[in-house]
């Protein structure tokens, strides 16, 4: 989060149309919960949406598109955690994963699939991780994983170069510009 | 989680077609991460999908459909937390919310909107809660909120009456039936 070693999220298996909103939510969740960048397969409009949100609400955060997610996996310089309901329990492996980043300085690629993920992804991953071994949502799995990886520190991050900022309120909505003027 | 006081998730503002998968993911996330039931607005197929998953992977978990989400809010006997990017920071209010359930025995309704949520929902809520004050995903917000509400205990829950169970694996997929036979 915010500097080295980087945490990136790779979204695999996007099916245009069907997965558009889920893929966008993967990207926005990656940004909001402390990752440094998201990498989307070609055919998704998600990178554009995420860049637009970053322009308005701040960064730093990078959204990239790749034609070869497999090459991203193959060439990743660091560790790889693949989120899957078939994997080891997050509560059992999170400390080890966190240590490779916090103590050993290794960057982390978090892989998030859509429906079927091919077996070579399971083999390329240093960890296959289940946020529960129940079928639910790749967005939910990513969110819990990031919150645990960063131990909640991502919730306190500062955002740079935002055009607008939401001010937390008991009731109602308050949005201010960089000078603190209500919008 | 698993008994009184109950935690339910109410999904507001479902737009048929556009929101189908997000609404289903809200329901599956509620089930996987420790809520006792989910309540969907009419027009959604999500309840059916969530019941099917509960039949196969276990419960207890209830999925209901309502024609009047507003009546659910109005008649709720317990506390209400509405998840919104405009709300108070989850890290500031989670202890208070948890205490009303764990110490005071009050049930909790977690309200999850789609796009615009009308102002009376903000007023009906005991807490408007932001899982970050950034735009991201209602599924991600719900996931982090539940994991924090239950302090991770939801990850260790046992499932009853499952036809199949996923066995956590370092690599690969293993699914067994109730007798432990591989499927």
Short mmCIF file of C-alpha atoms in Angstrom, two decimals:
data_model
loop_
_atom_site.label_atom_id
_atom_site.label_comp_id
_atom_site.label_asym_id
_atom_site.label_seq_id
_atom_site.Cartn_x
_atom_site.Cartn_y
_atom_site.Cartn_z
CA UNK A 1 0.00 0.00 0.00
CA UNK A 2 1.41 3.34 -1.07
CA UNK A 3 4.85 2.40 -2.13
CA UNK A 4 7.05 -0.63 -2.19
CA UNK A 5 6.62 -3.52 -2.12
CA UNK A 6 3.71 -3.21 -4.51
CA UNK A 7 0.43 -5.09 -4.28
CA UNK A 8 -1.32 -5.63 -7.61
CA UNK A 9 -4.59 -7.35 -8.48
CA UNK A 10 -4.91 -9.36 -11.69
CA UNK A 11 -8.44 -10.03 -12.91
CA UNK A 12 -8.64 -13.22 -14.96
CA UNK A 13 -11.32 -14.67 -17.15
CA UNK A 14 -13.39 -11.62 -17.93
CA UNK A 15 -16.32 -12.37 -20.24
CA UNK A 16 -17.36 -9.14 -21.97
CA UNK A 17 -20.93 -8.18 -21.18
CA UNK A 18 -21.60 -10.74 -18.51
CA UNK A 19 -18.68 -9.81 -16.23
CA UNK A 20 -18.44 -6.05 -16.84
CA UNK A 21 -19.77 -4.84 -13.53
CA UNK A 22 -18.06 -7.53 -11.47
CA UNK A 23 -14.75 -6.70 -13.13
CA UNK A 24 -15.23 -3.01 -12.47
CA UNK A 25 -16.05 -3.78 -8.84
CA UNK A 26 -12.88 -5.87 -8.57
CA UNK A 27 -10.90 -2.86 -9.79
CA UNK A 28 -12.63 -0.32 -7.54
CA UNK A 29 -12.26 -2.63 -4.54
CA UNK A 30 -8.55 -3.06 -5.28
CA UNK A 31 -8.16 0.72 -5.33
CA UNK A 32 -10.31 1.49 -2.28
CA UNK A 33 -8.76 -1.20 -0.10
CA UNK A 34 -5.10 -0.49 -0.55
CA UNK A 35 -3.74 -2.22 -3.66
CA UNK A 36 -1.42 -0.16 -5.87
CA UNK A 37 -2.70 -1.30 -9.22
CA UNK A 38 -5.15 -3.50 -11.07
CA UNK A 39 -4.52 -5.39 -14.29
CA UNK A 40 -7.48 -6.33 -16.47
CA UNK A 41 -7.76 -8.68 -19.41
CA UNK A 42 -8.48 -7.03 -22.75
CA UNK A 43 -12.12 -6.45 -23.61
CA UNK A 44 -13.01 -4.94 -20.27
CA UNK A 45 -14.01 -1.30 -19.83
CA UNK A 46 -13.08 -1.55 -16.17
CA UNK A 47 -9.67 0.12 -16.48
CA UNK A 48 -11.32 3.25 -17.86
CA UNK A 49 -13.86 3.42 -15.05
CA UNK A 50 -11.21 2.89 -12.40
CA UNK A 51 -9.00 5.62 -13.91
CA UNK A 52 -11.94 7.99 -13.92
CA UNK A 53 -12.61 7.31 -10.23
CA UNK A 54 -8.90 7.79 -9.46
CA UNK A 55 -8.93 11.14 -11.27
CA UNK A 56 -11.87 12.30 -9.18
CA UNK A 57 -11.25 10.70 -5.78
CA UNK A 58 -7.46 10.48 -5.76
CA UNK A 59 -4.61 8.03 -5.94
CA UNK A 60 -2.02 6.89 -6.53
CA UNK A 61 -3.55 3.90 -8.31
CA UNK A 62 -2.80 2.39 -11.70
CA UNK A 63 -5.28 0.56 -13.91
CA UNK A 64 -3.79 -1.43 -16.78
CA UNK A 65 -5.05 -3.66 -19.56
CA UNK A 66 -3.19 -6.76 -20.75
CA UNK A 67 -3.71 -9.02 -23.74
CA UNK A 68 -1.88 -11.80 -21.97
CA UNK A 69 -2.79 -12.40 -18.33
CA UNK A 70 -0.72 -15.59 -18.50
CA UNK A 71 2.37 -13.53 -19.33
CA UNK A 72 1.66 -11.28 -16.34
CA UNK A 73 1.60 -14.37 -14.14
CA UNK A 74 4.70 -15.87 -15.72
CA UNK A 75 6.76 -12.70 -15.51
CA UNK A 76 5.66 -11.52 -12.07
CA UNK A 77 8.65 -10.61 -9.92
CA UNK A 78 7.39 -11.47 -6.47
CA UNK A 79 4.80 -13.70 -4.84
CA UNK A 80 1.40 -14.73 -6.20
CA UNK A 81 -1.76 -15.41 -4.20
CA UNK A 82 -4.70 -16.84 -6.13
CA UNK A 83 -8.08 -16.43 -4.45
CA UNK A 84 -10.23 -19.53 -4.87
CA UNK A 85 -12.86 -21.33 -2.81
CA UNK A 86 -10.76 -24.51 -3.19
CA UNK A 87 -7.68 -23.02 -1.55
CA UNK A 88 -6.16 -23.02 1.90
CA UNK A 89 -8.06 -21.09 4.53
CA UNK A 90 -7.14 -17.40 4.58
CA UNK A 91 -6.93 -17.42 8.36
CA UNK A 92 -4.25 -20.14 8.12
CA UNK A 93 -2.00 -18.52 5.50
CA UNK A 94 -2.45 -14.77 5.88
CA UNK A 95 0.43 -14.34 8.34
CA UNK A 96 2.85 -16.11 6.03
CA UNK A 97 1.72 -14.07 3.03
CA UNK A 98 1.95 -10.82 4.97
CA UNK A 99 5.46 -11.67 6.15
CA UNK A 100 6.80 -12.15 2.63
CA UNK A 101 5.79 -8.59 1.91
CA UNK A 102 6.34 -6.81 5.23
CA UNK A 103 9.50 -8.66 6.29
CA UNK A 104 11.03 -9.96 3.06
CA UNK A 105 10.07 -7.01 0.88
CA UNK A 106 8.45 -9.07 -1.85
CA UNK A 107 5.72 -7.61 -4.02
CA UNK A 108 2.44 -9.48 -4.20
CA UNK A 109 0.15 -10.27 -7.13
CA UNK A 110 -3.37 -11.20 -6.08
CA UNK A 111 -5.17 -13.20 -8.78
CA UNK A 112 -8.95 -13.03 -8.95
CA UNK A 113 -10.79 -15.29 -11.38
CA UNK A 114 -14.27 -15.09 -12.88
CA UNK A 115 -15.80 -18.57 -13.44
CA UNK A 116 -13.49 -21.45 -14.30
CA UNK A 117 -9.80 -20.85 -13.76
CA UNK A 118 -7.35 -23.13 -15.57
CA UNK A 119 -5.13 -25.42 -13.57
CA UNK A 120 -1.90 -23.68 -14.52
CA UNK A 121 -3.01 -20.67 -12.47
CA UNK A 122 -3.27 -22.92 -9.41
CA UNK A 123 0.25 -24.13 -10.15
CA UNK A 124 1.70 -20.67 -10.83
CA UNK A 125 0.43 -19.38 -7.47
CA UNK A 126 2.56 -19.49 -4.33
CA UNK A 127 -0.70 -19.74 -2.43
CA UNK A 128 -4.21 -20.72 -3.41
CA UNK A 129 -6.32 -19.01 -0.79
CA UNK A 130 -9.95 -19.50 0.17
CA UNK A 131 -11.81 -16.68 1.90
CA UNK A 132 -14.12 -19.39 3.19
CA UNK A 133 -14.41 -22.59 1.14
CA UNK A 134 -17.93 -21.54 0.16
CA UNK A 135 -19.14 -20.21 -3.18
CA UNK A 136 -19.74 -16.47 -2.88
CA UNK A 137 -18.15 -13.51 -4.65
CA UNK A 138 -14.68 -12.77 -5.96
CA UNK A 139 -15.24 -9.13 -4.94
CA UNK A 140 -16.03 -10.15 -1.36
CA UNK A 141 -13.04 -12.48 -1.25
CA UNK A 142 -10.72 -9.77 -2.50
CA UNK A 143 -12.08 -7.26 0.01
CA UNK A 144 -11.59 -9.50 3.04
CA UNK A 145 -8.17 -10.58 1.79
CA UNK A 146 -6.94 -6.98 1.39
CA UNK A 147 -8.35 -5.86 4.75
CA UNK A 148 -6.51 -8.74 6.43
CA UNK A 149 -3.30 -8.31 4.41
CA UNK A 150 -3.05 -4.67 5.48
CA UNK A 151 -4.55 -5.32 8.94
CA UNK A 152 -6.99 -2.46 8.49
CA UNK A 153 -4.33 0.20 7.81
CA UNK A 154 -5.76 0.68 4.30
CA UNK A 155 -8.83 2.29 5.88
CA UNK A 156 -6.72 5.18 7.18
CA UNK A 157 -4.82 5.95 4.00
CA UNK A 158 -4.63 9.45 2.61
CA UNK A 159 -5.56 10.11 -1.01
CA UNK A 160 -3.51 12.41 -3.24
CA UNK A 161 -4.69 14.74 -5.99
CA UNK A 162 -8.40 14.22 -5.37
CA UNK A 163 -10.91 16.62 -6.92
CA UNK A 164 -13.47 15.61 -4.35
CA UNK A 165 -13.49 14.07 -0.92
CA UNK A 166 -16.36 12.54 1.02
CA UNK A 167 -16.56 13.71 4.63
CA UNK A 168 -17.84 10.92 6.91
CA UNK A 169 -21.27 11.83 8.32
CA UNK A 170 -23.72 10.29 10.79
CA UNK A 171 -26.58 11.11 8.42
CA UNK A 172 -26.58 12.58 4.94
CA UNK A 173 -23.94 13.26 2.33
CA UNK A 174 -21.11 15.74 2.40
CA UNK A 175 -18.61 16.10 -0.43
CA UNK A 176 -15.92 18.79 -0.45
CA UNK A 177 -13.36 19.98 -2.96
CA UNK A 178 -9.59 20.15 -2.21
CA UNK A 179 -10.08 23.52 -0.45
CA UNK A 180 -12.69 22.05 1.85
CA UNK A 181 -15.54 23.83 0.07
CA UNK A 182 -18.79 21.88 -0.01
CA UNK A 183 -19.77 20.66 -3.48
CA UNK B 1 -24.16 -15.82 13.41
CA UNK B 2 -25.81 -19.17 13.96
CA UNK B 3 -28.44 -18.26 16.44
CA UNK B 4 -29.67 -15.25 18.28
CA UNK B 5 -29.36 -12.36 17.99
CA UNK B 6 -29.87 -12.60 14.27
CA UNK B 7 -27.96 -10.70 11.62
CA UNK B 8 -29.87 -10.09 8.39
CA UNK B 9 -28.91 -8.34 5.18
CA UNK B 10 -31.47 -6.28 3.26
CA UNK B 11 -30.64 -5.57 -0.38
CA UNK B 12 -32.30 -2.34 -1.56
CA UNK B 13 -32.77 -0.85 -4.98
CA UNK B 14 -32.40 -3.88 -7.18
CA UNK B 15 -32.84 -3.07 -10.87
CA UNK B 16 -33.80 -6.27 -12.70
CA UNK B 17 -31.28 -7.21 -15.35
CA UNK B 18 -28.63 -4.67 -14.49
CA UNK B 19 -28.20 -5.64 -10.83
CA UNK B 20 -28.87 -9.40 -11.00
CA UNK B 21 -25.37 -10.64 -10.44
CA UNK B 22 -24.47 -8.00 -7.86
CA UNK B 23 -27.61 -8.83 -5.91
CA UNK B 24 -26.82 -12.54 -6.04
CA UNK B 25 -23.29 -11.81 -4.84
CA UNK B 26 -24.69 -9.75 -1.96
CA UNK B 27 -26.79 -12.77 -0.94
CA UNK B 28 -23.99 -15.31 -1.30
CA UNK B 29 -21.60 -13.07 0.61
CA UNK B 30 -24.15 -12.64 3.41
CA UNK B 31 -24.42 -16.43 3.66
CA UNK B 32 -20.71 -17.22 3.40
CA UNK B 33 -19.62 -14.57 5.88
CA UNK B 34 -21.93 -15.31 8.77
CA UNK B 35 -25.27 -13.54 8.36
CA UNK B 36 -28.39 -15.58 9.15
CA UNK B 37 -30.57 -14.39 6.31
CA UNK B 38 -30.86 -12.15 3.30
CA UNK B 39 -33.92 -10.22 2.19
CA UNK B 40 -34.24 -9.22 -1.45
CA UNK B 41 -36.58 -6.84 -3.19
CA UNK B 42 -39.08 -8.45 -5.57
CA UNK B 43 -37.94 -8.98 -9.14
CA UNK B 44 -34.63 -10.51 -8.16
CA UNK B 45 -33.77 -14.17 -8.84
CA UNK B 46 -31.11 -13.96 -6.14
CA UNK B 47 -33.17 -15.67 -3.43
CA UNK B 48 -33.52 -18.75 -5.60
CA UNK B 49 -29.79 -18.94 -6.32
CA UNK B 50 -28.90 -18.47 -2.66
CA UNK B 51 -31.36 -21.19 -1.60
CA UNK B 52 -29.87 -23.55 -4.15
CA UNK B 53 -26.35 -22.91 -2.79
CA UNK B 54 -27.63 -23.42 0.77
CA UNK B 55 -29.19 -26.75 -0.25
CA UNK B 56 -25.89 -27.91 -1.70
CA UNK B 57 -23.29 -26.37 0.63
CA UNK B 58 -25.24 -26.17 3.88
CA UNK B 59 -26.84 -23.75 6.26
CA UNK B 60 -28.70 -22.64 8.17
CA UNK B 61 -29.38 -19.60 6.00
CA UNK B 62 -32.66 -18.04 4.90
CA UNK B 63 -33.25 -16.16 1.66
CA UNK B 64 -36.46 -14.15 1.47
CA UNK B 65 -38.17 -11.87 -1.02
CA UNK B 66 -40.11 -8.77 -0.01
CA UNK B 67 -42.38 -6.46 -1.97
CA UNK B 68 -41.80 -3.72 0.55
CA UNK B 69 -38.21 -3.17 1.67
CA UNK B 70 -39.40 0.00 3.39
CA UNK B 71 -41.74 -2.05 5.57
CA UNK B 72 -38.84 -4.35 6.49
CA UNK B 73 -36.90 -1.30 7.63
CA UNK B 74 -39.86 0.22 9.47
CA UNK B 75 -40.77 -2.98 11.30
CA UNK B 76 -37.28 -4.19 12.13
CA UNK B 77 -37.01 -5.16 15.79
CA UNK B 78 -33.39 -4.34 16.51
CA UNK B 79 -30.62 -2.12 15.18
CA UNK B 80 -30.01 -1.03 11.60
CA UNK B 81 -26.65 -0.36 9.94
CA UNK B 82 -26.76 1.12 6.44
CA UNK B 83 -23.58 0.70 4.42
CA UNK B 84 -22.79 3.84 2.41
CA UNK B 85 -19.65 5.63 1.26
CA UNK B 86 -21.02 8.78 2.91
CA UNK B 87 -21.25 7.25 6.37
CA UNK B 88 -19.09 7.19 9.47
CA UNK B 89 -15.87 5.24 9.19
CA UNK B 90 -16.34 1.54 9.94
CA UNK B 91 -13.20 1.51 12.10
CA UNK B 92 -14.79 4.22 14.29
CA UNK B 93 -18.20 2.62 14.83
CA UNK B 94 -17.68 -1.14 14.59
CA UNK B 95 -17.09 -1.64 18.32
CA UNK B 96 -20.30 0.17 19.21
CA UNK B 97 -22.30 -1.83 16.65
CA UNK B 98 -20.79 -5.11 17.81
CA UNK B 99 -21.61 -4.30 21.44
CA UNK B 100 -25.31 -3.78 20.77
CA UNK B 101 -25.43 -7.32 19.47
CA UNK B 102 -22.90 -9.16 21.64
CA UNK B 103 -23.62 -7.34 24.92
CA UNK B 104 -27.17 -6.00 24.56
CA UNK B 105 -28.55 -8.92 22.55
CA UNK B 106 -30.01 -6.81 19.78
CA UNK B 107 -30.46 -8.22 16.31
CA UNK B 108 -28.89 -6.33 13.43
CA UNK B 109 -30.18 -5.47 9.98
CA UNK B 110 -27.46 -4.53 7.52
CA UNK B 111 -28.81 -2.48 4.61
CA UNK B 112 -26.99 -2.61 1.28
CA UNK B 113 -28.10 -0.30 -1.52
CA UNK B 114 -27.58 -0.45 -5.26
CA UNK B 115 -27.24 3.02 -6.80
CA UNK B 116 -29.14 5.92 -5.23
CA UNK B 117 -30.60 5.29 -1.81
CA UNK B 118 -33.39 7.56 -0.62
CA UNK B 119 -32.83 9.82 2.34
CA UNK B 120 -35.33 8.05 4.59
CA UNK B 121 -33.01 5.03 4.65
CA UNK B 122 -30.25 7.24 6.07
CA UNK B 123 -32.70 8.41 8.69
CA UNK B 124 -34.07 4.96 9.52
CA UNK B 125 -30.55 3.64 10.16
CA UNK B 126 -28.98 3.69 13.61
CA UNK B 127 -25.65 3.94 11.83
CA UNK B 128 -24.66 4.96 8.35
CA UNK B 129 -21.34 3.23 7.88
CA UNK B 130 -18.63 3.73 5.28
CA UNK B 131 -16.21 0.91 4.54
CA UNK B 132 -13.89 3.62 3.30
CA UNK B 133 -15.44 6.83 2.01
CA UNK B 134 -14.48 5.83 -1.51
CA UNK B 135 -16.70 4.56 -4.31
CA UNK B 136 -16.19 0.82 -4.72
CA UNK B 137 -18.54 -2.13 -4.32
CA UNK B 138 -21.47 -2.89 -2.04
CA UNK B 139 -20.33 -6.52 -2.05
CA UNK B 140 -16.86 -5.55 -0.85
CA UNK B 141 -18.30 -3.25 1.80
CA UNK B 142 -20.60 -5.96 3.10
CA UNK B 143 -17.76 -8.50 3.19
CA UNK B 144 -15.41 -6.30 5.22
CA UNK B 145 -18.25 -5.23 7.52
CA UNK B 146 -19.27 -8.84 8.30
CA UNK B 147 -15.67 -9.99 8.83
CA UNK B 148 -15.17 -7.15 11.31
CA UNK B 149 -18.56 -7.58 13.00
CA UNK B 150 -17.82 -11.24 13.72
CA UNK B 151 -14.08 -10.62 14.24
CA UNK B 152 -13.22 -13.45 11.87
CA UNK B 153 -15.19 -16.12 13.74
CA UNK B 154 -17.45 -16.55 10.71
CA UNK B 155 -14.53 -18.15 8.87
CA UNK B 156 -14.52 -21.07 11.31
CA UNK B 157 -18.23 -21.81 11.27
CA UNK B 158 -19.55 -25.31 10.66
CA UNK B 159 -22.18 -25.90 7.98
CA UNK B 160 -25.16 -28.18 8.54
CA UNK B 161 -26.92 -30.45 6.04
CA UNK B 162 -24.45 -29.91 3.22
CA UNK B 163 -24.48 -32.27 0.25
CA UNK B 164 -20.95 -31.28 -0.60
CA UNK B 165 -18.00 -29.79 1.19
CA UNK B 166 -14.83 -28.27 -0.23
CA UNK B 167 -11.66 -29.48 1.45
CA UNK B 168 -9.02 -26.71 1.57
CA UNK B 169 -6.05 -27.60 -0.63
CA UNK B 170 -2.64 -26.09 -1.42
CA UNK B 171 -3.18 -26.86 -5.11
CA UNK B 172 -6.17 -28.29 -6.93
CA UNK B 173 -9.78 -28.93 -6.03
CA UNK B 174 -11.22 -31.45 -3.62
CA UNK B 175 -14.94 -31.77 -2.97
CA UNK B 176 -16.36 -34.49 -0.71
CA UNK B 177 -19.86 -35.67 0.15
CA UNK B 178 -21.16 -35.88 3.75
CA UNK B 179 -19.45 -39.26 4.20
CA UNK B 180 -16.12 -37.80 3.19
CA UNK B 181 -16.15 -39.55 -0.20
CA UNK B 182 -14.52 -37.57 -2.97
CA UNK B 183 -16.96 -36.30 -5.60
#
